[in-house]
Amino acid sequence: MKIRGVLIEDTFAEAFTMAAARIVVTAVNDRWARAAAVQLTGFATSVIACKCEAAIERELGPEETPDARPGIAMLVFAMNADNLRKRLVERIGQAVLTCPTTSCFDGLPDLADRVPAGRALRVFGDRFQTSTVIGGERYWRVPVLEGEFLLQESFGVQKKAVGGGNFLILAEDAESALAAAEAAVAAIGGIRGVILPFPGGVARSGSKVGSRSYKSLVASTNDAYCPTLRLTTDSALTEGVNSVLELVLDGLDAESIRHAMRAGIEAACRPGVRAITAGNYGGKLGKVHFHLRQIMSGVS
Amino acid sequence: MSEFVTLSLRATFEGQLDVEGVAADRFADRSEREIAALPARLGARTARLGDFFDVRGERSTRVRVDGALAQVHGLGAGMASGELVIDGDAGRRVAAGMTGGEIVVFGSTGAEAAARVRSGLVVVAGDVGRDAARAMIAGTLVVCGRTGAEPGRASTRGSIVSLGGIAVPVTYWLACTYKPSHVRLTLKYLHRHYGLAIDERVLDGRYRRYCGDAGSPDRGEILEWAPALSSNSANDRRR
């Protein structure tokens, strides 16, 4: 299968079930909403070392937010609901509570599974905090130097979220790989329910499980896709592939990831790109498989 | 189960009608006939809701009441959950002793609105009479119009949000002037969910936060919208 001359390899991305929350931060203007969002989603590329994966999902207009102020929706993924609760307490506590003018709301209000992250954070108020119930939801008013920080008590948890959707762009040179990756990121941007947790949405350090030399390592470089090692290791690259970049996708459900992978791969099929492939572990580790040719069927 | 239970005041009556059974949670598992059979009191005389109201709908915790209700007292008293919308003026003791849910009055109320409330949200689009939120334990009363005399007396943790003028009792003290995020959230919710008209100026406004009540000094509060942040209002001069 080829799209505009780019080979779509007959393989699949192997992904995992995760727990996810959508955090909505509002502020007096875009600047302060973004200031909090950038901090909350910082250092959250891989669950292996960062304990969670997070990124901005999209900007929200005042008509979309609970308090009619500018806002930003973020998705946070962890391995299970308890881990997710801990990460939310840490990140909302350090990145939103601290940020001028912000309020913090649950972006998955219809889900029955919930984590009481706001309830845990209320104690920052040292018993001066008060709560109010609006529309059946409890919100905490935590006194802070500026005035009050408003925080929803509980956050909905999507227990069947999916982490680790991915595809790799195999290109003739680094410029072509980067241009294709940027095009893919742009195409995926704004698709609801999906984030790209790596810097700028792109990972250059795709990894394999474990290490051939260092037993303590959980992950090490995916040598099969490193162009400099094409003749040194059991390479998956053909001659002429000189740079590879990877996009990793986390989504609230598998369908969101499929939709985003299709948009991203289609955008990445451009001059200088030889092939699109995907990372997997032989299908033994992750329950969710995204077969590239199925996803791209009908695209030419 | 209906989406709403609607009570329409049908009969004219002489005197004062008490209807403390009209609370949204009490309609959750009652049929139309059972709702109509709930007790009411006209002066000293015992009656039934159905003697005065047409009842439409059943088994719902979303309740609408309409008609000339200014002499109907105790609407929403003791309500524990659900949603009660009063489409017009209401009498005394609206929401008295309420422990949860939301009551919205698209008119004005008599005295003692939201008295002894433990939890929940009470909203009055018009004015409220004297002794509003008396002995409030917690919960919120939002008054879009004028708040009558002696509001919040003996309140311990209750919150009064005044948008249309209030004579703050001398037993409350000014803490600060600020933009309370939860008021904005509450007002936006009321606009979106109940269609309550909200002026942009109150949505984004500054509020004076008064703390009391001195008779039982805890965390009762009055949040008074400060339209122009004038420093010479009667309340500011006094403090």
XYZ file of C-alpha atoms in Angstrom:
539
model
C 0.000 0.000 0.000
C 1.319 3.408 -0.998
C -0.019 6.917 -0.415
C 1.464 9.495 -2.791
C 4.441 7.200 -3.253
C 4.989 6.613 0.474
C 4.942 2.974 1.543
C 2.513 2.172 4.366
C 4.067 -0.883 5.959
C 1.911 -3.862 6.786
C 2.294 -3.636 10.536
C 0.543 -2.272 13.601
C 1.019 0.038 16.558
C 0.657 -1.702 19.890
C -1.046 0.374 22.588
C -2.127 -0.012 26.194
C -5.154 0.653 28.346
C -4.639 3.644 30.625
C -6.689 5.888 32.907
C -7.236 9.441 31.714
C -8.693 12.725 32.932
C -9.522 15.938 31.140
C -8.585 19.051 33.101
C -10.098 22.389 32.128
C -8.298 25.482 33.365
C -9.844 28.911 32.889
C -8.290 32.284 33.554
C -8.829 35.970 33.050
C -7.295 35.646 29.575
C -5.517 33.197 27.269
C -2.101 34.150 28.603
C -2.762 32.978 32.137
C -4.746 29.914 31.106
C -1.802 28.877 28.954
C 0.702 29.644 31.693
C -1.014 27.114 33.947
C -1.538 24.588 31.151
C 2.095 24.616 30.082
C 3.185 23.945 33.658
C 0.549 21.280 34.315
C 1.491 19.339 31.195
C 5.230 19.886 31.522
C 7.626 16.964 31.963
C 4.903 14.479 31.084
C 6.182 12.828 27.916
C 6.431 9.190 28.950
C 4.777 7.385 31.804
C 8.000 5.421 32.290
C 9.931 8.318 33.810
C 7.338 11.062 34.277
C 4.660 8.940 36.000
C 2.064 10.303 33.591
C 1.642 11.548 30.052
C -0.076 14.853 29.446
C -0.524 17.595 26.891
C -2.856 20.367 25.886
C -5.841 18.990 23.994
C -7.220 22.287 22.710
C -8.082 25.866 23.554
C -11.618 26.581 24.697
C -13.658 29.692 24.009
C -15.682 31.318 26.806
C -18.862 29.675 25.496
C -17.308 26.254 26.177
C -16.077 26.754 29.735
C -18.085 26.494 32.969
C -17.365 30.076 34.035
C -17.413 31.602 30.538
C -13.768 32.617 30.620
C -11.027 31.615 28.167
C -9.784 28.131 28.930
C -7.594 25.245 27.929
C -8.445 21.540 28.009
C -5.662 19.109 28.856
C -5.579 15.328 28.947
C -3.580 13.483 31.595
C -2.894 9.735 31.321
C -1.604 7.348 33.998
C -1.456 3.586 34.353
C -4.491 3.396 36.658
C -7.021 5.596 38.479
C -5.077 5.766 41.733
C -1.911 6.873 39.971
C -3.951 9.384 38.033
C -5.371 10.853 41.258
C -1.855 11.323 42.648
C -0.625 12.997 39.488
C -3.625 15.338 39.405
C -3.082 16.350 43.019
C 0.594 17.077 42.293
C 0.079 18.876 39.034
C -3.051 20.898 39.827
C -1.511 21.772 43.194
C 1.751 23.010 41.731
C 0.668 24.380 38.368
C -2.895 25.701 38.720
C -3.355 26.549 42.392
C -0.205 28.655 42.056
C -1.153 30.459 38.851
C -2.890 33.867 39.070
C -6.578 34.158 38.103
C -7.088 30.476 37.274
C -9.934 28.129 38.175
C -9.862 24.382 37.621
C -12.724 22.202 36.365
C -13.420 18.611 35.391
C -13.658 18.110 31.645
C -15.298 14.659 31.804
C -18.373 15.439 33.937
C -20.522 12.631 32.541
C -18.247 9.793 33.704
C -19.303 7.847 36.783
C -15.739 6.850 37.724
C -14.196 9.788 39.570
C -11.083 10.696 41.531
C -11.354 13.246 44.366
C -8.281 15.272 43.460
C -9.926 18.570 44.359
C -11.015 17.227 47.694
C -7.408 16.311 48.465
C -6.153 19.735 47.445
C -8.709 21.656 49.499
C -6.596 21.186 52.639
C -4.154 23.772 51.332
C -6.792 26.130 52.712
C -5.855 25.002 56.240
C -9.521 24.740 57.278
C -10.269 28.226 55.976
C -11.534 26.647 52.748
C -15.253 26.548 52.051
C -17.277 24.675 49.484
C -20.300 25.378 47.366
C -22.528 23.025 45.392
C -23.608 24.176 41.938
C -25.587 21.956 39.620
C -24.952 18.980 41.882
C -21.170 19.425 41.735
C -19.098 20.488 44.721
C -16.481 23.185 44.257
C -13.860 24.280 46.776
C -13.007 27.879 47.465
C -9.431 27.915 48.709
C -8.227 31.256 50.098
C -5.003 32.403 48.417
C -3.032 35.636 48.384
C -4.805 36.894 45.289
C -8.316 36.097 46.546
C -9.714 32.602 46.108
C -8.809 29.583 44.009
C -11.878 27.739 42.739
C -11.451 24.019 42.196
C -13.887 21.231 41.371
C -13.980 18.462 43.962
C -13.768 15.433 41.696
C -12.626 14.608 38.192
C -14.071 12.043 35.827
C -11.795 9.130 34.900
C -11.877 7.349 31.576
C -10.666 3.914 32.652
C -10.574 2.566 29.118
C -8.364 5.245 27.662
C -5.561 4.188 25.336
C -1.909 5.153 25.498
C 0.890 4.430 23.080
C -0.697 4.714 19.667
C 2.191 5.546 17.344
C 3.649 5.740 13.902
C 7.166 6.290 12.580
C 8.105 8.480 9.650
C 11.013 7.033 7.665
C 12.549 9.794 5.554
C 15.430 10.435 3.189
C 16.847 13.222 5.329
C 16.291 14.971 8.644
C 14.622 17.987 7.028
C 12.025 15.817 5.286
C 11.361 13.816 8.461
C 10.850 16.970 10.493
C 8.625 18.612 7.878
C 6.479 15.485 7.670
C 6.255 15.227 11.451
C 5.236 18.880 11.710
C 2.568 18.354 9.071
C 1.256 15.341 10.971
C 1.179 17.257 14.265
C -0.738 20.078 12.598
C -3.235 17.616 11.118
C -3.819 15.955 14.493
C -4.014 19.235 16.419
C -7.494 19.992 17.628
C -8.837 16.442 17.199
C -10.827 15.919 20.377
C -9.810 13.261 22.822
C -6.230 12.869 21.592
C -2.871 14.275 22.686
C 0.715 13.986 21.493
C 2.680 14.040 24.760
C 6.213 14.465 23.371
C 7.923 17.816 22.724
C 6.131 19.601 19.917
C 4.182 16.375 19.457
C 7.222 14.468 18.155
C 9.683 11.939 19.638
C 13.102 11.407 18.136
C 14.149 8.865 20.751
C 11.838 5.994 19.997
C 12.658 3.176 22.400
C 12.601 -0.578 22.719
C 11.735 -2.432 25.903
C 14.764 -2.975 28.172
C 18.373 -2.860 27.081
C 20.803 -5.315 25.509
C 23.659 -4.081 27.752
C 22.270 -2.411 30.874
C 19.986 -4.655 32.875
C 18.523 -1.871 35.031
C 17.190 0.075 32.065
C 13.454 -0.071 31.443
C 13.872 1.236 27.915
C 16.726 2.003 25.548
C 17.186 3.338 22.053
C 15.289 1.566 19.306
C 18.496 0.651 17.493
C 16.655 -1.054 14.653
C 15.419 2.379 13.532
C 18.586 4.420 14.187
C 20.044 5.350 10.753
C 23.603 5.506 12.081
C 23.336 1.859 13.159
C 21.959 0.559 9.856
C 25.014 -1.577 9.252
C 25.845 -2.195 12.920
C 22.657 -3.733 14.291
C 19.751 -5.812 13.038
C 18.317 -2.754 11.283
C 14.774 -2.313 10.058
C 15.855 0.475 7.730
C 16.602 0.208 4.052
C 19.318 2.120 2.299
C 18.231 5.685 1.643
C 16.411 6.125 4.948
C 18.532 8.624 6.836
C 16.199 10.006 9.507
C 13.243 8.695 11.491
C 10.785 10.520 13.767
C 7.957 9.046 15.806
C 4.567 10.379 16.839
C 3.061 8.882 19.995
C -0.659 9.321 20.569
C -2.740 8.936 23.732
C -6.513 9.035 23.441
C -9.683 8.822 25.494
C -10.650 5.847 23.322
C -9.230 3.763 20.492
C -11.462 5.380 17.892
C -10.052 8.852 18.631
C -6.545 7.499 18.094
C -7.527 5.786 14.840
C -9.018 9.028 13.590
C -5.894 11.000 14.580
C -3.464 8.425 13.148
C -5.269 8.493 9.833
C -5.112 12.314 9.684
C -1.484 12.381 10.807
C -0.214 9.676 8.466
C -2.002 11.172 5.509
C -0.368 14.540 6.217
C 3.033 12.898 6.668
C 2.973 11.301 3.227
C 4.914 13.996 1.435
C 8.101 14.345 -0.636
C 11.220 12.984 1.019
C 9.310 10.389 3.060
C 9.972 6.776 2.063
C 7.703 4.861 4.424
C 5.405 4.930 7.448
C 5.689 2.161 9.993
C 4.658 1.583 13.605
C 6.113 0.305 16.847
C 4.954 -2.888 18.475
C 6.171 -5.670 20.750
C 4.888 -8.496 18.670
C 1.385 -7.956 19.983
C 2.117 -9.578 23.326
C 2.193 -6.565 25.662
C -0.525 -4.171 24.589
C -4.181 -5.055 24.209
C -4.961 -2.434 21.579
C -3.563 -2.794 18.057
C -3.766 -0.175 15.324
C -3.107 -1.742 11.935
C -1.769 0.918 9.620
C -3.263 -0.424 6.403
C -6.706 -0.795 7.985
C -6.549 2.721 9.320
C -5.422 4.130 5.985
C -7.792 2.129 3.815
C -9.449 4.311 1.218
C -6.725 6.965 1.288
C -4.700 7.292 -1.877
C -41.729 9.332 35.337
C -42.181 12.831 33.903
C -39.469 15.339 33.102
C -41.192 17.847 35.386
C -43.921 17.982 37.953
C -45.853 21.209 37.455
C -48.106 22.711 40.104
C -50.392 25.485 38.846
C -52.240 27.478 41.468
C -55.874 27.167 40.431
C -58.024 28.285 43.276
C -58.322 31.721 44.750
C -58.377 31.719 48.503
C -58.704 34.052 51.448
C -55.863 34.024 53.964
C -52.467 32.436 54.081
C -51.708 29.078 52.480
C -48.898 26.944 53.901
C -47.479 24.275 51.579
C -44.384 22.954 53.273
C -44.725 19.660 51.391
C -43.819 21.295 48.080
C -40.188 20.165 47.882
C -38.716 18.538 44.803
C -37.321 15.444 46.528
C -40.751 14.541 47.922
C -42.141 14.149 44.423
C -39.485 11.656 43.323
C -41.618 8.576 43.928
C -45.123 10.031 44.067
C -47.845 9.792 41.460
C -49.961 12.805 40.433
C -52.687 11.658 42.787
C -50.286 11.216 45.691
C -48.783 14.651 45.097
C -52.258 16.213 45.048
C -52.984 14.473 48.358
C -50.012 16.042 50.148
C -51.106 18.226 53.041
C -51.523 21.972 52.919
C -52.873 24.379 55.504
C -55.111 27.366 54.893
C -54.922 29.341 58.091
C -55.906 26.838 60.782
C -57.703 24.576 58.323
C -56.039 21.400 57.023
C -56.365 20.843 53.284
C -54.617 19.119 50.399
C -52.364 20.506 47.681
C -54.876 19.350 45.103
C -57.506 21.647 46.624
C -55.508 24.599 45.311
C -53.153 23.353 42.613
C -53.522 21.492 39.336
C -50.833 18.823 39.342
C -49.261 17.676 36.071
C -46.506 15.086 35.938
C -45.245 12.621 38.505
C -42.159 10.938 39.925
C -39.683 13.682 39.118
C -37.329 15.771 41.204
C -37.684 18.705 38.809
C -40.640 20.780 39.910
C -42.240 23.932 38.508
C -44.783 26.008 40.443
C -46.750 28.840 38.858
C -49.603 31.175 39.683
C -50.167 34.095 42.066
C -48.129 32.657 44.915
C -47.407 35.725 47.054
C -49.661 34.381 49.828
C -48.348 30.823 49.520
C -45.757 30.152 52.191
C -43.116 27.505 52.795
C -42.429 26.594 49.171
C -39.367 24.359 49.117
C -39.137 24.257 52.913
C -37.022 21.333 54.057
C -36.123 20.338 50.506
C -33.240 17.844 50.434
C -32.463 17.558 46.715
C -33.766 18.272 43.245
C -34.804 21.392 41.459
C -37.725 23.685 42.303
C -38.547 26.608 40.028
C -41.154 29.125 41.161
C -42.444 31.094 38.224
C -43.399 34.334 39.941
C -43.572 35.825 43.417
C -43.644 33.580 46.466
C -44.636 34.053 50.084
C -42.683 33.646 53.268
C -40.179 30.981 54.287
C -39.175 29.928 50.774
C -36.516 27.202 51.155
C -36.598 27.418 54.954
C -34.627 24.571 56.479
C -33.537 23.296 53.076
C -30.735 20.713 53.165
C -29.899 20.376 49.460
C -30.875 20.986 45.853
C -31.678 24.205 44.023
C -34.608 26.602 44.276
C -35.010 29.417 41.756
C -37.712 32.063 42.175
C -38.452 34.134 39.079
C -40.068 36.810 41.204
C -39.802 38.216 44.710
C -40.276 36.485 48.042
C -41.613 37.375 51.464
C -39.721 37.228 54.735
C -37.361 34.522 55.941
C -36.288 33.252 52.539
C -33.549 30.632 52.966
C -33.812 30.736 56.752
C -31.970 27.896 58.532
C -30.694 26.462 55.241
C -28.055 23.756 55.775
C -26.990 23.252 52.178
C -28.130 24.058 48.663
C -28.608 26.993 46.355
C -31.506 29.454 46.576
C -31.883 32.127 43.917
C -34.382 34.976 43.853
C -34.601 36.991 40.660
C -36.493 39.786 42.413
C -36.399 41.109 45.959
C -36.464 39.208 49.241
C -38.225 40.320 52.411
C -36.756 40.794 55.845
C -34.804 38.163 57.777
C -33.471 36.408 54.681
C -30.956 33.650 55.415
C -31.610 33.913 59.132
C -29.652 31.308 61.120
C -28.288 29.892 57.878
C -25.909 27.011 58.616
C -24.442 26.675 55.115
C -25.559 27.021 51.519
C -25.996 30.031 49.271
C -28.726 32.619 48.746
C -28.404 34.741 45.599
C -30.650 37.810 45.479
C -30.756 39.633 42.156
C -32.995 42.414 43.508
C -33.070 44.175 46.827
C -32.415 42.238 50.028
C -34.727 43.158 52.919
C -33.806 44.180 56.442
C -31.699 42.107 58.816
C -30.272 39.567 56.379
C -28.028 36.772 57.579
C -28.740 37.195 61.264
C -27.153 34.364 63.293
C -25.776 32.817 60.109
C -22.779 30.597 60.790
C -21.480 29.480 57.397
C -24.114 30.627 54.957
C -23.413 32.847 51.995
C -25.613 35.691 50.745
C -24.814 37.081 47.311
C -26.497 40.431 46.835
C -26.697 41.908 43.358
C -29.366 44.567 43.881
C -28.595 46.292 47.140
C -28.421 45.215 50.734
C -28.236 46.945 54.100
C -25.457 44.911 55.646
C -26.127 44.389 59.378
C -23.703 46.042 61.778
C -22.726 42.569 62.970
C -20.937 41.919 59.663
C -17.519 43.409 58.897
C -15.888 44.207 55.601
C -13.017 41.814 54.824
C -12.048 42.836 51.294
C -13.298 43.720 47.843
C -12.537 41.100 45.185
C -13.845 39.052 42.283
C -15.170 35.778 43.714
C -14.707 33.045 41.125
C -17.558 30.945 42.484
C -20.057 33.794 42.074
C -19.165 34.056 38.411
C -19.511 30.285 38.043
C -22.838 30.287 39.879
C -24.304 33.137 37.836
C -23.176 31.616 34.556
C -24.678 28.300 35.588
C -27.981 29.998 36.475
C -28.071 31.688 33.088
C -27.290 28.524 31.161
C -29.391 26.091 33.167
C -32.398 28.196 34.182
C -32.292 31.018 31.630
C -31.892 33.604 34.360
C -30.916 36.963 32.862
C -27.498 37.969 34.175
C -25.983 41.378 33.583
C -22.407 41.161 32.308
C -21.407 43.734 34.932
C -22.301 41.454 37.845
C -20.678 38.486 36.134
C -17.334 40.210 35.962
C -17.886 42.485 38.930
C -16.145 43.180 42.181
C -17.838 42.226 45.413
C -17.430 43.408 48.958
C -16.982 40.460 51.274
C -18.488 40.945 54.718
C -18.011 38.338 57.423
C -20.340 37.625 60.319
C -22.585 37.131 62.011
C -21.171 38.546 65.227
C -23.883 36.826 67.241
C -22.319 33.510 66.265
C -18.955 34.474 64.827
C -17.941 31.912 62.304
C -17.914 31.998 58.543
C -21.150 33.543 57.473
C -20.616 35.918 54.588
C -22.368 38.563 52.559
C -20.989 39.230 49.094
C -22.311 42.560 47.921
C -21.859 43.499 44.291
C -20.036 46.840 44.149
C -21.243 48.435 40.902
C -18.832 51.304 40.730
C -16.549 50.405 43.589
C -17.666 53.679 45.161
C -16.009 54.267 48.478
C -18.803 56.392 49.886
C -21.658 53.906 50.134
C -23.558 53.730 53.404
C -21.928 50.404 54.236
C -18.395 51.675 53.694
C -18.937 54.865 55.637
C -20.080 52.907 58.628
C -16.835 50.923 58.745
